[in-house]
Tab-separated table of C-alpha atoms and ligand atoms in Angstrom:
chain	number	residue	atom	x	y	z
A	115	UNK	CA	-159.357	149.290	3.545
A	116	UNK	CA	-161.255	145.509	4.297
A	117	UNK	CA	-160.101	142.756	5.387
A	118	UNK	CA	-160.449	139.677	3.153
A	119	UNK	CA	-158.879	136.474	4.828
A	120	UNK	CA	-157.252	134.806	7.338
A	121	UNK	CA	-154.937	131.989	7.635
A	122	UNK	CA	-153.005	129.445	10.110
A	123	UNK	CA	-149.942	128.775	9.228
A	124	UNK	CA	-148.445	125.811	11.419
A	125	UNK	CA	-144.768	125.502	10.866
A	126	UNK	CA	-142.183	123.203	12.415
A	127	UNK	CA	-138.561	124.550	11.523
A	128	UNK	CA	-135.525	121.955	12.211
A	129	UNK	CA	-132.770	123.452	14.891
A	130	UNK	CA	-130.410	122.968	17.908
A	131	UNK	CA	-131.246	123.242	21.222
A	132	UNK	CA	-126.683	123.438	21.297
A	133	UNK	CA	-127.151	120.489	23.548
A	134	UNK	CA	-130.337	121.086	26.101
A	135	UNK	CA	-132.398	118.114	26.803
A	136	UNK	CA	-136.700	118.958	26.013
A	137	UNK	CA	-137.804	118.706	29.761
A	138	UNK	CA	-140.777	116.524	28.702
A	139	UNK	CA	-139.377	114.057	25.806
A	140	UNK	CA	-136.113	113.895	27.754
A	141	UNK	CA	-134.522	113.840	24.315
A	142	UNK	CA	-132.544	116.868	22.063
A	143	UNK	CA	-134.749	119.339	20.532
A	144	UNK	CA	-135.033	118.693	16.655
A	145	UNK	CA	-137.210	121.775	15.160
A	146	UNK	CA	-139.160	124.077	17.093
A	147	UNK	CA	-142.628	125.588	16.002
A	148	UNK	CA	-144.145	129.482	14.583
A	149	UNK	CA	-148.152	129.394	14.621
A	150	UNK	CA	-148.130	132.665	11.662
A	151	UNK	CA	-151.500	134.179	11.347
A	152	UNK	CA	-151.486	135.915	7.946
A	153	UNK	CA	-154.206	139.447	7.262
A	154	UNK	CA	-154.911	139.963	3.446
A	155	UNK	CA	-157.088	142.782	3.484
A	156	UNK	CA	-159.239	144.433	0.075
A	157	UNK	CA	-156.107	147.315	-0.766
A	158	UNK	CA	-153.791	143.924	-1.541
A	159	UNK	CA	-151.503	144.718	1.725
A	160	UNK	CA	-151.092	142.009	4.241
A	161	UNK	CA	-150.487	142.218	8.417
A	162	UNK	CA	-148.945	138.114	9.743
A	163	UNK	CA	-148.328	137.616	13.519
A	164	UNK	CA	-147.736	135.100	15.625
A	165	UNK	CA	-149.381	132.912	18.517
A	166	UNK	CA	-147.668	131.369	21.112
A	167	UNK	CA	-147.563	127.624	20.552
A	168	UNK	CA	-145.556	124.353	21.357
A	169	UNK	CA	-145.422	120.482	20.472
A	170	UNK	CA	-146.851	120.513	17.099
A	171	UNK	CA	-150.239	123.228	18.323
A	172	UNK	CA	-152.656	122.171	15.629
A	173	UNK	CA	-155.444	123.041	17.948
A	174	UNK	CA	-154.783	125.758	19.012
A	175	UNK	CA	-154.344	125.955	14.609
A	176	UNK	CA	-157.970	125.133	14.606
A	177	UNK	CA	-159.436	126.995	17.505
A	178	UNK	CA	-158.709	130.534	15.921
A	179	UNK	CA	-159.175	128.615	12.621
A	180	UNK	CA	-163.116	128.833	13.846
A	181	UNK	CA	-163.797	131.346	16.750
A	182	UNK	CA	-161.643	134.692	16.163
A	183	UNK	CA	-160.460	134.497	11.783
A	184	UNK	CA	-164.241	134.411	10.649
A	185	UNK	CA	-164.802	136.950	13.007
A	186	UNK	CA	-161.989	138.705	11.378
A	187	UNK	CA	-163.059	138.755	7.858
A	188	UNK	CA	-164.817	142.164	6.371
A	189	UNK	CA	-163.743	144.645	8.732
A	190	UNK	CA	-161.209	147.781	8.962
A	191	UNK	CA	-158.086	146.200	9.758
A	192	UNK	CA	-157.066	149.995	11.410
A	193	UNK	CA	-159.034	150.159	13.573
A	194	UNK	CA	-156.749	147.928	15.794
A	195	UNK	CA	-157.662	148.401	19.050
A	196	UNK	CA	-161.339	148.077	18.751
A	197	UNK	CA	-160.971	144.625	17.567
A	198	UNK	CA	-159.339	143.785	19.952
A	199	UNK	CA	-161.667	144.381	22.199
A	200	UNK	CA	-164.169	142.991	19.991
A	201	UNK	CA	-162.371	139.029	20.710
A	202	UNK	CA	-161.587	139.941	24.180
A	203	UNK	CA	-164.963	140.606	24.801
A	204	UNK	CA	-166.757	137.650	22.754
A	205	UNK	CA	-164.161	135.319	23.615
A	206	UNK	CA	-164.273	136.008	27.219
A	207	UNK	CA	-165.758	132.645	28.885
A	208	UNK	CA	-163.317	130.546	27.196
A	209	UNK	CA	-160.330	131.900	29.111
A	210	UNK	CA	-158.910	134.994	29.377
A	211	UNK	CA	-155.337	133.574	29.016
A	212	UNK	CA	-154.471	130.472	26.489
A	213	UNK	CA	-154.956	129.839	23.472
A	214	UNK	CA	-158.112	132.711	21.911
A	215	UNK	CA	-155.823	135.248	24.570
A	216	UNK	CA	-152.626	134.407	21.861
A	217	UNK	CA	-154.822	134.265	19.233
A	218	UNK	CA	-155.991	137.430	20.155
A	219	UNK	CA	-152.620	139.023	20.220
A	220	UNK	CA	-151.256	136.786	16.830
A	221	UNK	CA	-154.190	139.688	15.278
A	222	UNK	CA	-152.987	142.724	17.880
A	223	UNK	CA	-149.450	142.215	16.144
A	224	UNK	CA	-150.470	140.940	12.326
A	225	UNK	CA	-153.164	144.631	12.891
A	226	UNK	CA	-149.565	146.530	13.609
A	227	UNK	CA	-147.594	144.993	11.200
A	228	UNK	CA	-150.690	145.680	8.028
A	229	UNK	CA	-150.714	149.517	10.043
A	230	UNK	CA	-147.304	150.216	8.959
A	231	UNK	CA	-147.674	148.306	5.945
A	232	UNK	CA	-149.926	151.018	5.289
A	233	UNK	CA	-148.166	153.769	6.517
A	234	UNK	CA	-144.936	153.002	5.501
A	235	UNK	CA	-143.111	153.399	8.711
A	236	UNK	CA	-142.293	150.458	10.489
A	237	UNK	CA	-144.086	149.192	13.560
A	238	UNK	CA	-141.215	151.336	16.055
A	239	UNK	CA	-142.564	154.136	14.312
A	240	UNK	CA	-146.078	154.406	15.530
A	241	UNK	CA	-145.306	153.704	19.581
A	242	UNK	CA	-143.323	156.101	19.817
A	243	UNK	CA	-140.565	156.282	17.682
A	244	UNK	CA	-136.707	154.301	17.784
A	245	UNK	CA	-134.490	154.742	20.939
A	246	UNK	CA	-131.704	152.518	19.966
A	247	UNK	CA	-130.708	151.335	16.277
A	248	UNK	CA	-130.228	147.887	18.462
A	249	UNK	CA	-130.634	146.080	20.948
A	250	UNK	CA	-128.297	144.206	23.437
A	251	UNK	CA	-129.653	140.268	23.202
A	252	UNK	CA	-130.181	138.215	26.299
A	253	UNK	CA	-129.439	134.590	24.920
A	254	UNK	CA	-132.182	132.309	26.803
A	255	UNK	CA	-130.232	128.832	27.431
A	256	UNK	CA	-132.490	125.308	27.863
A	257	UNK	CA	-131.824	123.858	30.482
A	258	UNK	CA	-128.731	120.991	30.484
A	259	UNK	CA	-129.594	120.144	33.638
A	260	UNK	CA	-125.617	119.528	33.941
A	261	UNK	CA	-122.997	121.293	35.601
A	262	UNK	CA	-120.706	120.234	32.499
A	263	UNK	CA	-123.870	121.469	30.045
A	264	UNK	CA	-124.355	124.654	31.256
A	265	UNK	CA	-120.084	125.364	31.617
A	266	UNK	CA	-120.034	124.766	28.325
A	267	UNK	CA	-123.003	126.777	26.873
A	268	UNK	CA	-121.836	129.293	28.788
A	269	UNK	CA	-118.248	129.112	27.049
A	270	UNK	CA	-119.732	128.663	24.088
A	271	UNK	CA	-122.811	132.185	24.106
A	272	UNK	CA	-119.471	134.094	25.416
A	273	UNK	CA	-117.762	133.433	22.246
A	274	UNK	CA	-120.199	134.186	20.364
A	275	UNK	CA	-120.162	138.024	21.964
A	276	UNK	CA	-122.911	137.998	24.004
A	277	UNK	CA	-122.593	139.784	27.303
A	278	UNK	CA	-126.353	138.733	28.775
A	279	UNK	CA	-127.440	135.512	29.865
A	280	UNK	CA	-130.515	133.737	31.355
A	281	UNK	CA	-130.148	130.089	32.613
A	282	UNK	CA	-133.161	127.464	33.344
A	283	UNK	CA	-130.815	125.296	35.634
A	284	UNK	CA	-132.977	124.279	39.102
A	285	UNK	CA	-129.639	122.986	41.147
A	286	UNK	CA	-127.549	125.316	43.174
A	287	UNK	CA	-124.848	123.728	41.393
A	288	UNK	CA	-125.120	124.248	37.781
A	289	UNK	CA	-126.216	127.935	38.380
A	290	UNK	CA	-122.787	128.816	40.579
A	291	UNK	CA	-121.185	127.471	37.811
A	292	UNK	CA	-122.342	129.059	35.438
A	293	UNK	CA	-121.368	132.333	37.022
A	294	UNK	CA	-118.157	130.501	37.679
A	295	UNK	CA	-117.591	130.029	34.304
A	296	UNK	CA	-118.763	133.344	32.860
A	297	UNK	CA	-117.249	135.359	35.731
A	298	UNK	CA	-118.274	138.611	36.636
A	299	UNK	CA	-118.889	140.923	33.945
A	300	UNK	CA	-121.471	138.887	32.805
A	301	UNK	CA	-125.128	139.698	34.002
A	302	UNK	CA	-126.349	135.862	33.948
A	303	UNK	CA	-130.734	136.085	34.495
A	304	UNK	CA	-131.763	132.840	36.170
A	305	UNK	CA	-135.229	131.267	35.584
A	306	UNK	CA	-136.692	128.847	37.035
A	307	UNK	CA	-140.497	127.787	35.137
A	308	UNK	CA	-142.083	127.827	39.158
A	309	UNK	CA	-140.289	124.790	40.387
A	310	UNK	CA	-140.601	125.351	43.777
A	311	UNK	CA	-142.873	126.273	47.534
A	312	UNK	CA	-142.586	129.810	48.838
A	313	UNK	CA	-140.733	128.502	51.370
A	314	UNK	CA	-138.301	126.683	49.019
A	315	UNK	CA	-138.128	129.424	46.846
A	316	UNK	CA	-136.908	131.498	49.592
A	317	UNK	CA	-134.073	128.752	51.108
A	318	UNK	CA	-133.540	128.977	46.675
A	319	UNK	CA	-133.175	132.641	46.872
A	320	UNK	CA	-130.339	132.877	49.832
A	321	UNK	CA	-127.646	129.623	48.886
A	322	UNK	CA	-128.238	131.234	44.816
A	323	UNK	CA	-127.520	135.027	46.357
A	324	UNK	CA	-123.523	134.419	45.935
A	325	UNK	CA	-124.424	134.112	42.014
A	326	UNK	CA	-124.692	137.637	42.165
A	327	UNK	CA	-128.154	137.242	40.071
A	328	UNK	CA	-130.038	140.078	38.251
A	329	UNK	CA	-132.758	138.588	39.026
A	330	UNK	CA	-134.729	135.848	39.714
A	331	UNK	CA	-138.019	134.124	38.070
A	332	UNK	CA	-140.944	132.638	38.540
A	333	UNK	CA	-139.641	130.943	41.274
A	334	UNK	CA	-143.076	129.657	42.296
A	335	UNK	CA	-145.829	127.123	42.326
A	336	UNK	CA	-147.979	128.088	40.884
A	337	UNK	CA	-147.140	131.554	38.351
A	338	UNK	CA	-150.483	133.427	39.350
A	339	UNK	CA	-149.296	133.159	43.422
A	340	UNK	CA	-148.721	137.106	43.216
A	341	UNK	CA	-148.871	136.784	47.622
A	342	UNK	CA	-146.175	134.016	47.346
A	343	UNK	CA	-143.825	135.624	45.014
A	344	UNK	CA	-143.536	138.510	47.078
A	345	UNK	CA	-143.365	136.993	50.026
A	346	UNK	CA	-140.098	135.345	48.000
A	347	UNK	CA	-138.626	139.272	46.807
A	348	UNK	CA	-138.977	140.338	50.538
A	349	UNK	CA	-137.428	137.750	52.412
A	350	UNK	CA	-135.269	135.865	49.848
A	351	UNK	CA	-132.186	138.654	48.547
A	352	UNK	CA	-132.786	138.063	44.899
A	353	UNK	CA	-135.074	141.104	42.092
A	354	UNK	CA	-138.449	138.455	41.167
A	355	UNK	CA	-139.770	138.581	37.882
A	356	UNK	CA	-142.300	137.181	36.436
A	357	UNK	CA	-145.306	137.530	33.643
A	358	UNK	CA	-144.965	135.361	31.158
A	359	UNK	CA	-148.456	133.648	32.015
A	360	UNK	CA	-150.468	136.127	33.084
A	361	UNK	CA	-152.890	137.409	30.233
A	362	UNK	CA	-153.780	140.975	30.145
A	363	UNK	CA	-152.858	144.485	31.988
A	364	UNK	CA	-154.879	143.848	34.805
A	365	UNK	CA	-153.142	140.671	35.657
A	366	UNK	CA	-150.281	143.096	35.929
A	367	UNK	CA	-152.597	145.187	38.173
A	368	UNK	CA	-152.507	142.740	40.340
A	369	UNK	CA	-149.382	141.748	40.777
A	370	UNK	CA	-148.140	145.164	41.562
A	371	UNK	CA	-150.892	145.143	43.795
A	372	UNK	CA	-149.456	142.731	45.857
A	373	UNK	CA	-145.382	143.453	44.984
A	374	UNK	CA	-145.014	140.506	43.801
A	375	UNK	CA	-141.860	141.687	41.331
A	376	UNK	CA	-139.367	144.004	40.312
A	377	UNK	CA	-138.808	142.852	36.582
A	378	UNK	CA	-142.691	142.853	34.728
A	379	UNK	CA	-142.163	140.466	31.545
A	380	UNK	CA	-145.205	140.173	29.510
A	381	UNK	CA	-145.150	138.100	26.037
A	382	UNK	CA	-146.281	140.134	22.963
A	383	UNK	CA	-147.397	136.582	21.920
A	384	UNK	CA	-149.586	135.853	24.357
A	385	UNK	CA	-151.212	138.832	26.268
A	386	UNK	CA	-152.496	140.483	23.729
A	387	UNK	CA	-149.821	141.846	21.701
A	388	UNK	CA	-148.197	145.504	21.413
A	389	UNK	CA	-151.865	147.471	21.878
A	390	UNK	CA	-151.661	145.716	25.751
A	391	UNK	CA	-147.778	145.872	26.316
A	392	UNK	CA	-147.931	149.578	25.965
A	393	UNK	CA	-150.398	149.638	28.559
A	394	UNK	CA	-148.422	147.177	30.833
A	395	UNK	CA	-145.349	148.826	29.725
A	396	UNK	CA	-147.278	152.232	31.035
A	397	UNK	CA	-148.634	150.327	34.320
A	398	UNK	CA	-144.845	148.924	35.397
A	399	UNK	CA	-143.739	152.629	35.058
A	400	UNK	CA	-146.230	154.184	37.544
A	401	UNK	CA	-145.233	151.273	39.594
A	402	UNK	CA	-140.870	151.851	39.242
A	403	UNK	CA	-141.197	148.423	37.845
A	404	UNK	CA	-138.948	147.172	35.117
A	405	UNK	CA	-140.170	145.760	31.457
A	406	UNK	CA	-138.252	142.852	29.584
A	407	UNK	CA	-140.502	141.301	27.616
A	408	UNK	CA	-140.784	137.555	27.812
A	409	UNK	CA	-140.123	136.083	24.075
A	410	UNK	CA	-140.085	132.957	22.780
A	411	UNK	CA	-140.728	133.496	19.597
A	412	UNK	CA	-138.972	133.354	15.833
A	413	UNK	CA	-141.369	134.656	13.415
A	414	UNK	CA	-143.415	137.996	13.376
A	415	UNK	CA	-143.591	137.832	17.384
A	416	UNK	CA	-139.841	138.163	17.802
A	417	UNK	CA	-141.035	141.499	15.602
A	418	UNK	CA	-142.619	142.751	17.842
A	419	UNK	CA	-140.964	142.021	20.382
A	420	UNK	CA	-138.121	143.980	18.738
A	421	UNK	CA	-140.025	147.459	17.960
A	422	UNK	CA	-141.682	147.527	21.200
A	423	UNK	CA	-137.983	147.628	22.950
A	424	UNK	CA	-136.031	149.243	20.620
A	425	UNK	CA	-138.825	151.953	21.408
A	426	UNK	CA	-139.351	152.224	25.205
A	427	UNK	CA	-137.366	155.066	27.005
A	428	UNK	CA	-134.166	153.146	28.595
A	429	UNK	CA	-134.406	150.020	26.410
A	430	UNK	CA	-135.090	146.568	27.476
A	431	UNK	CA	-132.483	143.625	26.924
A	432	UNK	CA	-134.070	141.231	23.630
A	433	UNK	CA	-135.544	137.425	25.330
A	434	UNK	CA	-133.847	134.956	22.183
A	435	UNK	CA	-133.954	131.549	23.375
A	436	UNK	CA	-130.649	129.769	22.835
A	437	UNK	CA	-131.225	127.670	19.811
A	438	UNK	CA	-129.633	127.570	16.471
A	439	UNK	CA	-131.530	127.101	13.116
A	440	UNK	CA	-130.550	126.455	9.687
A	441	UNK	CA	-132.261	128.548	8.243
A	442	UNK	CA	-135.392	130.768	9.425
A	443	UNK	CA	-138.070	132.075	9.653
A	444	UNK	CA	-138.024	136.085	8.830
A	445	UNK	CA	-134.276	135.676	8.194
A	446	UNK	CA	-130.297	136.573	9.473
A	447	UNK	CA	-132.952	139.774	11.487
A	448	UNK	CA	-133.122	137.056	14.686
A	449	UNK	CA	-129.715	136.012	14.303
A	450	UNK	CA	-127.190	138.417	17.053
A	451	UNK	CA	-124.283	139.428	16.356
A	452	UNK	CA	-121.710	139.605	18.901
A	453	UNK	CA	-124.589	140.770	21.298
A	454	UNK	CA	-127.315	141.900	19.145
A	455	UNK	CA	-129.312	142.945	16.342
A	456	UNK	CA	-130.356	145.207	14.479
A	457	UNK	CA	-133.752	147.273	14.851
A	458	UNK	CA	-135.547	146.412	11.032
A	459	UNK	CA	-136.985	149.441	9.488
A	460	UNK	CA	-139.130	148.803	6.398
A	461	UNK	CA	-142.281	149.355	7.164
A	462	UNK	CA	-144.031	147.523	9.733
A	463	UNK	CA	-142.623	144.229	11.360
A	464	UNK	CA	-140.044	144.485	8.994
A	465	UNK	CA	-139.685	141.725	7.620
A	466	UNK	CA	-142.584	139.025	5.818
A	467	UNK	CA	-141.722	134.962	7.031
A	468	UNK	CA	-140.120	133.906	3.786
A	469	UNK	CA	-142.293	131.765	1.385
A	470	UNK	CA	-139.460	129.444	1.072
A	471	UNK	CA	-139.090	128.049	4.496
A	472	UNK	CA	-143.882	128.595	5.018
A	473	UNK	CA	-143.125	125.798	1.975
A	474	UNK	CA	-140.578	123.787	3.552
A	475	UNK	CA	-141.576	123.296	6.823
A	476	UNK	CA	-145.015	123.841	6.759
A	477	UNK	CA	-147.379	120.892	8.996
A	478	UNK	CA	-150.608	120.030	7.659
A	479	UNK	CA	-152.503	118.847	9.596
A	480	UNK	CA	-153.443	115.335	7.922
A	481	UNK	CA	-149.893	114.813	7.571
A	482	UNK	CA	-149.362	114.454	11.326
A	483	UNK	CA	-149.999	112.409	13.504
A	484	UNK	CA	-149.942	112.931	17.923
A	485	UNK	CA	-147.564	110.485	19.732
B	251	LIG	MG1	-140.400	132.095	31.980
């Protein structure tokens, strides 16, 4: 089997952010970007991957087209480890995290999809087997920026059946109001996306203690201040989570060596795909650190994360951004029912992106004007 074609496809799928405001624009979200990588083979099998991308990332699409896709043509797609290393080694001087890494992660996911389809087995069967057929999902809220907004979102999510929520509020009042609204039995995590210094983070962690939050995610700037994270972890009163901005196993090793985190959050569409997540998971286990992957995708990246989580001995919660869609790139599997998703059982990732959704929402470079 040989790779014959690699195609990148950028979608902007209409969505609602349930009233949350996008910090970069001050407006609510109207579309969610999905950057697909499709790999075709001479055996008639196609695999699908997804790279983390935001803001109509046509530049990242172009980077994958120019620097990654040509290196894949003619290769045997079942040589996943060799292909991944070859791409990483040949492209390492363009950055070990960021666009190139996201593209390589997408390729890794697509190659595992091909392997599963050729074997006639779902991905989870290739990476350890199914531990649970249904995964608990946490509603990963966007930022509402007001007590009323976050209270309303909590009520809505609980009515939909979620029992796990992650907040993205920075204000102490908004976060404690969410706990009050949810009551004591709902698991609530807190993600602030790197706004604070170490001392500010320690102070915030102490003021947040009454909220009984399951973790505090990425409190400090910059995210790779692992020593700082370790200090917050020791002096604050909250478990610390981080890892969505890490690029590889070695970034996680540095976090573990610094005693920085309780919860490791590799993102399969950013950091080396399924292959790297398996390595990170093993290292985390040896260090007594939990792994709960970061997931901010709605295509093959989400599917890969479902298979990964469902095949771990203690299946982690699945992160799902709290967007509402009329149409999904991968169909109903992305919609939790009573706070759970069913793990796909078809070969590979289990679902290919919907060709009708691709056709309708594809962003073509010539049609897009940067603003
Ligand atoms: Mg986060």
